[in-house]
GROMACS .gro file of C-alpha atoms in nm:
model
  454
    1MET     CA    1  -1.540   0.290   1.541
    2ALA     CA    2  -1.245   0.297   1.750
    3ASP     CA    3  -1.188   0.106   2.069
    4ALA     CA    4  -0.925   0.470   2.218
    5LYS     CA    5  -0.914   0.766   2.042
    6ARG     CA    6  -0.528   0.974   2.190
    7SER     CA    7  -0.501   1.265   2.041
    8TYR     CA    8  -0.159   1.471   1.975
    9ASP     CA    9   0.010   1.780   1.810
   10ALA     CA   10   0.080   1.538   1.511
   11VAL     CA   11   0.066   1.148   1.395
   12ILE     CA   12   0.317   1.005   1.143
   13VAL     CA   13   0.302   0.692   0.994
   14GLY     CA   14   0.591   0.545   0.931
   15GLY     CA   15   0.860   0.433   1.208
   16SER     CA   16   1.207   0.492   0.997
   17LEU     CA   17   1.451   0.731   0.880
   18ALA     CA   18   1.148   0.995   0.700
   19GLY     CA   19   0.929   0.969   0.982
   20CYS     CA   20   1.205   0.872   1.278
   21ALA     CA   21   1.360   1.222   1.173
   22ALA     CA   22   1.083   1.442   1.200
   23ALA     CA   23   0.897   1.289   1.489
   24THR     CA   24   1.294   1.420   1.697
   25LEU     CA   25   1.274   1.750   1.522
   26LEU     CA   26   0.931   1.812   1.630
   27GLY     CA   27   0.915   1.672   1.983
   28ARG     CA   28   1.290   1.909   2.039
   29ALA     CA   29   1.044   2.174   1.935
   30GLY     CA   30   0.795   2.086   2.171
   31ALA     CA   31   0.465   1.913   2.022
   32ARG     CA   32   0.392   1.631   2.126
   33VAL     CA   33   0.386   1.348   1.793
   34ALA     CA   34   0.277   0.975   1.771
   35VAL     CA   35   0.469   0.766   1.525
   36LEU     CA   36   0.295   0.416   1.408
   37GLU     CA   37   0.554   0.146   1.292
   38LYS     CA   38   0.376  -0.161   1.180
   39ASN     CA   39   0.617  -0.374   1.220
   40LEU     CA   40   0.654  -0.486   1.636
   41ASP     CA   41   1.010  -0.527   1.617
   42PRO     CA   42   1.297  -0.235   1.716
   43ALA     CA   43   1.513  -0.386   1.561
   44ALA     CA   44   1.340  -0.447   1.214
   45TYR     CA   45   1.520  -0.277   0.912
   46LYS     CA   46   1.500  -0.214   0.517
   47ARG     CA   47   1.705  -0.529   0.333
   48LEU     CA   48   1.783  -0.367   0.031
   49CYS     CA   49   1.954   0.002   0.048
   50SER     CA   50   2.250   0.054  -0.026
   51HIS     CA   51   2.232   0.327   0.264
   52PHE     CA   52   2.444   0.624   0.080
   53ILE     CA   53   2.390   0.957   0.248
   54GLN     CA   54   2.510   1.154   0.033
   55ALA     CA   55   2.736   1.434   0.166
   56SER     CA   56   2.384   1.669   0.125
   57ALA     CA   57   2.202   1.558   0.404
   58VAL     CA   58   2.527   1.475   0.693
   59PRO     CA   59   2.415   1.813   0.785
   60THR     CA   60   2.109   1.744   0.935
   61LEU     CA   61   2.267   1.371   1.049
   62GLU     CA   62   2.489   1.641   1.215
   63ARG     CA   63   2.167   1.874   1.349
   64LEU     CA   64   2.014   1.528   1.535
   65GLY     CA   65   2.334   1.448   1.731
   66LEU     CA   66   2.361   1.106   1.457
   67VAL     CA   67   2.698   1.193   1.349
   68GLU     CA   68   2.898   1.015   1.615
   69PRO     CA   69   2.683   0.740   1.718
   70MET     CA   70   2.736   0.612   1.379
   71VAL     CA   71   3.102   0.643   1.369
   72ALA     CA   72   3.108   0.488   1.656
   73ALA     CA   73   2.858   0.163   1.518
   74GLY     CA   74   3.132   0.168   1.218
   75ALA     CA   75   2.997   0.382   0.973
   76VAL     CA   76   3.224   0.542   0.697
   77ARG     CA   77   3.331   0.847   0.568
   78ALA     CA   78   3.339   0.826   0.208
   79ARG     CA   79   3.433   1.059  -0.098
   80PHE     CA   80   3.290   0.974  -0.413
   81SER     CA   81   3.447   0.799  -0.778
   82ALA     CA   82   3.286   0.763  -1.093
   83ARG     CA   83   3.378   0.523  -1.359
   84VAL     CA   84   3.275   0.657  -1.659
   85PRO     CA   85   3.344   0.540  -2.081
   86TRP     CA   86   3.624   0.827  -2.006
   87GLY     CA   87   3.823   0.709  -1.694
   88TRP     CA   88   3.760   0.796  -1.371
   89ILE     CA   89   3.605   1.061  -1.196
   90GLU     CA   90   3.756   1.203  -0.846
   91ALA     CA   91   3.695   1.553  -0.742
   92PRO     CA   92   4.030   1.754  -0.603
   93PRO     CA   93   4.020   1.540  -0.189
   94ALA     CA   94   4.030   1.887  -0.069
   95ARG     CA   95   3.694   1.978  -0.223
   96ALA     CA   96   3.529   1.613  -0.198
   97ALA     CA   97   3.130   1.544  -0.067
   98THR     CA   98   3.175   1.364   0.205
   99ALA     CA   99   2.886   1.109   0.256
  100ILE     CA  100   2.852   0.853   0.533
  101ASN     CA  101   2.785   0.437   0.495
  102LEU     CA  102   2.590   0.295   0.839
  103ARG     CA  103   2.410  -0.030   0.685
  104ARG     CA  104   2.040  -0.009   0.745
  105SER     CA  105   2.064  -0.306   1.030
  106LYS     CA  106   2.229  -0.065   1.214
  107LEU     CA  107   2.079   0.275   1.155
  108ASP     CA  108   1.723   0.193   1.094
  109PRO     CA  109   1.711   0.085   1.505
  110MET     CA  110   1.924   0.317   1.605
  111VAL     CA  111   1.729   0.608   1.440
  112ARG     CA  112   1.451   0.445   1.667
  113GLU     CA  113   1.557   0.476   1.930
  114MET     CA  114   1.656   0.857   1.936
  115ALA     CA  115   1.303   0.965   1.836
  116ALA     CA  116   1.164   0.744   2.181
  117SER     CA  117   1.424   0.894   2.356
  118THR     CA  118   1.309   1.203   2.253
  119SER     CA  119   1.089   1.358   2.467
  120GLY     CA  120   0.663   1.412   2.375
  121VAL     CA  121   0.739   1.154   2.130
  122ASP     CA  122   0.599   0.786   2.174
  123LEU     CA  123   0.710   0.586   1.922
  124LEU     CA  124   0.439   0.272   1.925
  125LEU     CA  125   0.533   0.028   1.738
  126GLY     CA  126   0.319  -0.313   1.584
  127GLN     CA  127   0.011   0.037   1.453
  128ALA     CA  128  -0.079  -0.033   1.102
  129ALA     CA  129  -0.320   0.248   0.978
  130GLU     CA  130  -0.594   0.166   0.916
  131ALA     CA  131  -0.787   0.492   0.797
  132LEU     CA  132  -0.750   0.842   0.814
  133CYS     CA  133  -0.963   1.080   0.980
  134ARG     CA  134  -1.109   1.397   0.875
  135ASP     CA  135  -1.167   1.740   0.987
  136GLY     CA  136  -1.462   1.940   0.738
  137ASP     CA  137  -1.141   1.922   0.427
  138ALA     CA  138  -0.912   1.826   0.624
  139PHE     CA  139  -0.690   1.503   0.779
  140ALA     CA  140  -0.704   1.479   1.133
  141GLY     CA  141  -0.565   1.181   1.231
  142VAL     CA  142  -0.574   0.768   1.204
  143VAL     CA  143  -0.721   0.513   1.272
  144ALA     CA  144  -0.513   0.193   1.316
  145ARG     CA  145  -0.484  -0.117   1.414
  146ASP     CA  146  -0.263  -0.303   1.662
  147ARG     CA  147  -0.142  -0.695   1.630
  148ASP     CA  148  -0.450  -0.815   1.824
  149GLY     CA  149  -0.740  -0.672   1.632
  150ALA     CA  150  -0.798  -0.308   1.906
  151ARG     CA  151  -0.859  -0.040   1.652
  152THR     CA  152  -0.712   0.297   1.799
  153THR     CA  153  -0.782   0.641   1.661
  154PHE     CA  154  -0.470   0.920   1.680
  155ALA     CA  155  -0.564   1.225   1.635
  156ALA     CA  156  -0.387   1.514   1.510
  157PRO     CA  157  -0.451   1.870   1.309
  158LEU     CA  158  -0.133   1.734   1.088
  159THR     CA  159  -0.078   1.346   1.011
  160ILE     CA  160   0.261   1.311   0.788
  161GLY     CA  161   0.322   1.007   0.583
  162ALA     CA  162   0.651   0.837   0.605
  163ASP     CA  163   0.555   0.498   0.495
  164GLY     CA  164   0.840   0.471   0.166
  165ARG     CA  165   0.739   0.403  -0.226
  166ASP     CA  166   0.449   0.208  -0.122
  167SER     CA  167   0.257   0.505   0.051
  168ARG     CA  168  -0.050   0.316   0.319
  169LEU     CA  169  -0.109   0.645   0.418
  170ALA     CA  170  -0.036   0.774   0.021
  171LYS     CA  171  -0.288   0.592  -0.159
  172LEU     CA  172  -0.611   0.629   0.103
  173SER     CA  173  -0.524   1.004   0.083
  174GLY     CA  174  -0.565   1.046  -0.269
  175VAL     CA  175  -0.328   1.274  -0.343
  176GLU     CA  176  -0.176   1.335  -0.663
  177VAL     CA  177   0.089   1.074  -0.833
  178LYS     CA  178   0.272   1.041  -1.102
  179THR     CA  179   0.503   0.726  -1.164
  180PHE     CA  180   0.738   0.683  -1.425
  181PRO     CA  181   0.908   0.368  -1.571
  182HIS     CA  182   1.238   0.206  -1.521
  183GLY     CA  183   1.402   0.009  -1.662
  184ARG     CA  184   1.614  -0.142  -1.511
  185PHE     CA  185   1.651  -0.421  -1.232
  186ALA     CA  186   1.898  -0.395  -0.930
  187TYR     CA  187   2.057  -0.697  -0.760
  188GLY     CA  188   2.329  -0.642  -0.445
  189GLY     CA  189   2.438  -0.778  -0.158
  190TYR     CA  190   2.748  -0.746   0.138
  191PHE     CA  191   3.095  -0.952   0.141
  192GLU     CA  192   3.349  -0.989   0.290
  193GLY     CA  193   3.661  -1.061   0.254
  194VAL     CA  194   3.691  -0.828  -0.058
  195ALA     CA  195   3.929  -0.487  -0.108
  196ARG     CA  196   3.836  -0.148  -0.135
  197PRO     CA  197   3.762   0.009  -0.445
  198ARG     CA  198   4.059   0.285  -0.537
  199GLY     CA  199   4.296   0.167  -0.259
  200ASP     CA  200   4.265   0.196   0.121
  201ALA     CA  201   4.139   0.565   0.101
  202PRO     CA  202   3.754   0.530   0.151
  203THR     CA  203   3.596   0.597  -0.122
  204ALA     CA  204   3.185   0.480  -0.272
  205ALA     CA  205   3.303   0.376  -0.625
  206VAL     CA  206   3.021   0.352  -0.876
  207TRP     CA  207   3.096   0.238  -1.312
  208MET     CA  208   2.829   0.431  -1.541
  209MET     CA  209   2.882   0.203  -1.820
  210ASP     CA  210   2.609   0.304  -2.073
  211PRO     CA  211   2.323   0.209  -1.972
  212ASP     CA  212   2.453  -0.114  -1.741
  213TRP     CA  213   2.589   0.044  -1.333
  214ALA     CA  214   2.764  -0.131  -1.126
  215ALA     CA  215   2.834  -0.009  -0.730
  216ALA     CA  216   3.067  -0.068  -0.455
  217PHE     CA  217   3.045   0.113  -0.113
  218PRO     CA  218   3.287   0.036   0.217
  219THR     CA  219   3.069  -0.009   0.552
  220ASP     CA  220   3.082  -0.102   0.878
  221SER     CA  221   3.264  -0.398   0.972
  222ASP     CA  222   3.476  -0.404   0.684
  223LEU     CA  223   3.198  -0.569   0.422
  224LEU     CA  224   3.143  -0.380   0.094
  225PHE     CA  225   2.843  -0.346  -0.016
  226CYS     CA  226   2.842  -0.433  -0.390
  227ALA     CA  227   2.525  -0.380  -0.636
  228ALA     CA  228   2.429  -0.376  -1.013
  229MET     CA  229   2.143  -0.259  -1.241
  230ALA     CA  230   2.124  -0.399  -1.522
  231THR     CA  231   1.843  -0.353  -1.798
  232MET     CA  232   1.555  -0.585  -1.805
  233ASP     CA  233   1.736  -0.820  -2.098
  234ARG     CA  234   1.979  -0.897  -1.890
  235LEU     CA  235   1.686  -1.012  -1.600
  236PRO     CA  236   1.724  -1.392  -1.684
  237GLU     CA  237   2.100  -1.440  -1.516
  238PHE     CA  238   2.051  -1.266  -1.195
  239LYS     CA  239   1.734  -1.477  -1.148
  240ALA     CA  240   1.889  -1.821  -1.238
  241ASP     CA  241   2.191  -1.739  -0.982
  242PRO     CA  242   2.227  -1.400  -0.810
  243GLU     CA  243   2.541  -1.428  -0.596
  244ALA     CA  244   2.698  -1.605  -0.942
  245ALA     CA  245   2.579  -1.357  -1.106
  246LEU     CA  246   2.718  -1.058  -0.943
  247VAL     CA  247   3.084  -1.195  -0.870
  248GLU     CA  248   3.085  -1.272  -1.267
  249TRP     CA  249   2.931  -0.859  -1.375
  250PHE     CA  250   3.222  -0.731  -1.118
  251GLU     CA  251   3.489  -0.944  -1.259
  252MET     CA  252   3.401  -0.763  -1.662
  253LEU     CA  253   3.459  -0.417  -1.457
  254PRO     CA  254   3.726  -0.191  -1.531
  255GLU     CA  255   3.960  -0.135  -1.203
  256ALA     CA  256   3.608  -0.337  -1.013
  257PRO     CA  257   3.767  -0.513  -0.677
  258SER     CA  258   3.695  -0.949  -0.794
  259LEU     CA  259   3.426  -1.066  -0.518
  260ARG     CA  260   3.560  -1.398  -0.640
  261GLY     CA  261   3.758  -1.515  -0.273
  262GLY     CA  262   3.485  -1.272  -0.141
  263ARG     CA  263   3.206  -1.415   0.123
  264THR     CA  264   2.896  -1.254   0.123
  265VAL     CA  265   2.764  -1.180   0.470
  266GLY     CA  266   2.327  -1.280   0.546
  267ASP     CA  267   2.080  -1.549   0.410
  268PRO     CA  268   2.032  -1.510   0.111
  269GLY     CA  269   2.365  -1.333   0.044
  270VAL     CA  270   2.177  -1.164  -0.280
  271ILE     CA  271   1.882  -1.027  -0.278
  272GLY     CA  272   1.732  -0.802  -0.546
  273LYS     CA  273   1.384  -0.595  -0.645
  274ILE     CA  274   1.313  -0.544  -0.991
  275ASP     CA  275   0.968  -0.301  -1.005
  276MET     CA  276   1.119  -0.021  -0.973
  277THR     CA  277   0.825   0.234  -1.047
  278ASN     CA  278   1.017   0.574  -0.982
  279ARG     CA  279   0.661   0.791  -0.758
  280MET     CA  280   0.590   1.166  -0.785
  281ARG     CA  281   0.345   1.266  -0.558
  282VAL     CA  282   0.229   1.580  -0.444
  283PRO     CA  283   0.353   1.647  -0.127
  284ILE     CA  284   0.066   1.816   0.076
  285ALA     CA  285  -0.307   1.849   0.192
  286PRO     CA  286  -0.458   1.985   0.423
  287GLY     CA  287  -0.372   1.861   0.708
  288LEU     CA  288  -0.145   1.644   0.548
  289ALA     CA  289   0.214   1.604   0.460
  290LEU     CA  290   0.486   1.302   0.298
  291ILE     CA  291   0.796   1.293   0.324
  292GLY     CA  292   1.088   1.075   0.204
  293ASP     CA  293   0.973   0.778  -0.049
  294ALA     CA  294   0.630   0.886   0.036
  295ALA     CA  295   0.632   1.201  -0.113
  296LEU     CA  296   0.903   1.140  -0.358
  297ALA     CA  297   1.084   0.779  -0.475
  298THR     CA  298   1.315   0.785  -0.704
  299ASP     CA  299   1.570   0.539  -0.902
  300PRO     CA  300   1.849   0.371  -0.658
  301LEU     CA  301   2.045   0.428  -0.851
  302PHE     CA  302   2.174   0.789  -0.773
  303GLY     CA  303   2.163   0.711  -0.343
  304VAL     CA  304   1.945   0.968  -0.297
  305GLY     CA  305   1.640   0.755  -0.054
  306CYS     CA  306   1.814   0.746   0.235
  307GLY     CA  307   1.951   1.141   0.234
  308TRP     CA  308   1.622   1.298   0.126
  309ALA     CA  309   1.443   1.144   0.382
  310PHE     CA  310   1.648   1.319   0.655
  311GLN     CA  311   1.574   1.648   0.452
  312SER     CA  312   1.264   1.600   0.332
  313ALA     CA  313   1.202   1.559   0.782
  314GLU     CA  314   1.371   1.853   0.849
  315TRP     CA  315   1.215   2.088   0.613
  316LEU     CA  316   0.868   1.995   0.714
  317ALA     CA  317   0.969   1.989   1.106
  318ASP     CA  318   1.081   2.380   0.991
  319ALA     CA  319   0.828   2.456   0.826
  320VAL     CA  320   0.509   2.336   1.030
  321ALA     CA  321   0.712   2.351   1.448
  322PRO     CA  322   0.560   2.694   1.490
  323ALA     CA  323   0.212   2.611   1.424
  324LEU     CA  324   0.224   2.312   1.576
  325ARG     CA  325   0.320   2.532   1.919
  326GLY     CA  326   0.024   2.815   1.855
  327GLU     CA  327   0.226   3.063   1.615
  328ALA     CA  328   0.176   3.080   1.309
  329GLY     CA  329  -0.159   2.844   1.050
  330LEU     CA  330  -0.085   2.527   1.009
  331GLU     CA  331  -0.126   2.479   0.555
  332ALA     CA  332   0.111   2.846   0.515
  333GLY     CA  333   0.373   2.590   0.739
  334LEU     CA  334   0.288   2.290   0.501
  335ARG     CA  335   0.303   2.583   0.141
  336ARG     CA  336   0.624   2.635   0.304
  337TYR     CA  337   0.713   2.302   0.314
  338ARG     CA  338   0.591   2.207  -0.052
  339ARG     CA  339   0.786   2.498  -0.198
  340ARG     CA  340   1.139   2.379  -0.003
  341HIS     CA  341   1.062   2.048  -0.179
  342THR     CA  342   0.974   2.143  -0.483
  343ARG     CA  343   1.216   2.405  -0.485
  344HIS     CA  344   1.498   2.117  -0.338
  345LEU     CA  345   1.444   1.798  -0.529
  346ARG     CA  346   1.252   1.827  -0.843
  347GLY     CA  347   1.565   1.924  -1.043
  348HIS     CA  348   1.693   1.628  -0.960
  349ALA     CA  349   1.410   1.428  -0.963
  350ARG     CA  350   1.282   1.508  -1.373
  351MET     CA  351   1.654   1.367  -1.501
  352ILE     CA  352   1.678   1.111  -1.237
  353HIS     CA  353   1.341   0.916  -1.416
  354ASP     CA  354   1.453   0.995  -1.744
  355TYR     CA  355   1.808   0.845  -1.742
  356ALA     CA  356   1.585   0.542  -1.530
  357THR     CA  357   1.441   0.427  -1.834
  358GLY     CA  358   1.756   0.190  -1.873
  359ARG     CA  359   1.847   0.448  -2.172
  360LYS     CA  360   2.193   0.531  -2.274
  361MET     CA  361   2.364   0.856  -2.189
  362GLY     CA  362   2.281   1.176  -2.452
  363ALA     CA  363   2.540   1.404  -2.593
  364PRO     CA  364   2.556   1.677  -2.228
  365GLU     CA  365   2.652   1.391  -2.053
  366ARG     CA  366   2.886   1.233  -2.229
  367LEU     CA  367   3.008   1.621  -2.247
  368LEU     CA  368   3.030   1.651  -1.873
  369PHE     CA  369   3.169   1.323  -1.798
  370SER     CA  370   3.444   1.339  -2.033
  371ALA     CA  371   3.503   1.640  -1.896
  372ALA     CA  372   3.465   1.508  -1.561
  373ALA     CA  373   3.749   1.290  -1.668
  374ARG     CA  374   3.966   1.535  -1.769
  375ASP     CA  375   3.947   1.857  -1.572
  376ALA     CA  376   3.935   1.858  -1.199
  377ARG     CA  377   3.779   2.185  -1.187
  378VAL     CA  378   3.451   1.951  -1.400
  379ALA     CA  379   3.517   1.740  -1.167
  380GLY     CA  380   3.486   1.896  -0.823
  381ILE     CA  381   3.116   1.993  -1.004
  382PHE     CA  382   3.032   1.696  -1.053
  383ASP     CA  383   3.098   1.602  -0.766
  384ALA     CA  384   2.886   1.853  -0.582
  385PHE     CA  385   2.593   1.742  -0.871
  386GLY     CA  386   2.652   1.386  -0.735
  387ALA     CA  387   2.616   1.450  -0.414
  388ARG     CA  388   2.333   1.662  -0.472
  389GLN     CA  389   2.504   2.031  -0.290
  390ILE     CA  390   2.427   2.213  -0.609
  391GLY     CA  391   2.073   2.185  -0.881
  392PRO     CA  392   2.050   2.085  -1.256
  393ALA     CA  393   2.035   2.497  -1.309
  394ARG     CA  394   2.374   2.590  -1.157
  395MET     CA  395   2.567   2.253  -1.314
  396MET     CA  396   2.415   2.319  -1.585
  397ALA     CA  397   2.558   2.649  -1.581
  398THR     CA  398   2.910   2.652  -1.445
  399GLY     CA  399   3.001   2.314  -1.552
  400ILE     CA  400   2.864   2.348  -1.924
  401PRO     CA  401   3.133   2.608  -2.075
  402LEU     CA  402   3.428   2.430  -1.840
  403ALA     CA  403   3.374   2.132  -1.999
  404LEU     CA  404   3.387   2.255  -2.381
  405LEU     CA  405   3.687   2.441  -2.265
  406ALA     CA  406   3.814   2.134  -2.094
  407ASN     CA  407   3.796   1.934  -2.354
  408GLY     CA  408   3.901   2.192  -2.627
  409ARG     CA  409   4.170   2.207  -2.421
  410TYR     CA  410   4.224   1.792  -2.482
  411ALA     CA  411   4.173   1.814  -2.885
  412LEU     CA  412   4.400   2.014  -2.901
  413ALA     CA  413   4.661   1.832  -2.757
  414HIS     CA  414   4.610   1.534  -2.864
  415ARG     CA  415   4.609   1.744  -3.270
  416ARG     CA  416   4.925   1.832  -3.103
  417GLY     CA  417   5.075   1.529  -3.040
  418GLY     CA  418   5.067   1.581  -2.632
  419PRO     CA  419   4.916   1.376  -2.400
  420GLY     CA  420   4.604   1.416  -2.300
  421PRO     CA  421   4.550   1.542  -1.897
  422LEU     CA  422   4.389   1.214  -1.874
  423GLU     CA  423   4.699   1.029  -2.050
  424ALA     CA  424   4.903   1.260  -1.821
  425ARG     CA  425   4.727   1.154  -1.538
  426ALA     CA  426   4.788   0.763  -1.598
  427GLY     CA  427   4.908   0.479  -1.350
  428THR     CA  428   4.838   0.744  -1.067
  429GLY     CA  429   4.500   0.594  -1.021
  430ALA     CA  430   4.258   0.899  -1.263
  431GLY     CA  431   4.249   0.789  -1.569
  432ALA     CA  432   4.445   0.457  -1.514
  433GLY     CA  433   4.349   0.202  -1.871
  434ALA     CA  434   4.057   0.489  -1.973
  435GLY     CA  435   4.121   0.398  -2.318
  436VAL     CA  436   4.177   0.730  -2.416
  437GLY     CA  437   4.086   0.825  -2.766
  438ALA     CA  438   3.805   0.542  -2.794
  439GLY     CA  439   3.533   0.768  -2.657
  440ALA     CA  440   3.220   0.594  -2.556
  441GLY     CA  441   3.343   0.248  -2.651
  442ALA     CA  442   3.597   0.266  -2.344
  443VAL     CA  443   3.430   0.112  -2.138
  444ALA     CA  444   3.231  -0.213  -2.293
  445ARG     CA  445   2.897  -0.302  -2.176
  446PRO     CA  446   2.944  -0.622  -1.938
  447GLY     CA  447   2.854  -0.906  -2.112
  448PRO     CA  448   2.988  -1.298  -2.177
  449GLY     CA  449   3.328  -1.305  -2.314
  450ALA     CA  450   3.417  -0.956  -2.187
  451GLY     CA  451   3.798  -0.895  -2.060
  452SER     CA  452   3.873  -0.873  -1.665
  453HIS     CA  453   3.891  -0.586  -1.536
  454GLY     CA  454   3.899  -0.371  -1.838
   0.00000   0.00000   0.00000
């Protein structure tokens, strides 16, 4: 038996990006919402996160009113570039999607304050979910315990799990979960005094080295978030000295900023995550919904976690707000949310889970990536897909034919002895030092004795 009982229209477990976004939107729609966050510190934040918010989620941030405060806090609006074995993939500036980067140490307290200041929302810190309540076959709230041991029942017709990849609420609910293995590990940290990748323009750069990966994302306070993800055979060197291994990793990348003259920020400066098992859960049950990583936790290599947290919160709020106002049935609203979640994310997730095994690129990926490095139209499609603005079906339907044409023109130009599109751009940034003609071997996997900066 709990010591007290409080009633709401919705109770959310997890007071981070997804939970606070959902609470804010539901509160604005007229619902009474409790947000239960187990951490007592309102300034708590996720430590290891690229905080790269894809362009697909920027409209949600704009609706929440977060973009301007984020920029005022130093957030960087950046285009996306990818270094593949055939050179740089960069969409034409007029077509390039724009992401946004702000450290979680600033972003998490910001979204928490946003939710707490929303009429109808109670942000309750230091409350850990212990059990789920039921009303017949439906879930009907949460029993939580505070730091002093007092238990409270938070009763509500809708319970929302927003408590991350290892969601306790999802485990308590027993919803179906599928797991997919992950064959890489991750280490990253913030560096100051390091040049931005790709020059002065704000660019979020990644290196897809087949099968290893690296990234450099500019963020607030003139910091650069640098990360490496490699297959498990490289783990011992990172465990031995994470910072030294990360610095050396970047020295071996083609056309990458050197970290040798930089300084890490934070203690420890470089931290890692080894177990990144992908999890896909059924996002609804009677009286219950999961959002963010609680519903779908995928490989962080693709930087979708933060964006999908905001987007799934918005989709849920829009689907169930009429029911919480008494204008429609809740279960119908939950089914609408599940359909939208599946339609927008399932295809992306399947492709991400497949690549997360640590495998090398397949033939379709080599076709698209090589063409995208050579042709602006294919680069635009790659950019829209990477920013999660289009789905896999559209990407394949439009990208594959254009890629075949682009690579055909490239091969024909080489047979005739003329410069290919990539060579013609050499020295201007895109494609410089790409080793045209060397195929997938143009970018060597970083390792002892590899050349510095390509």
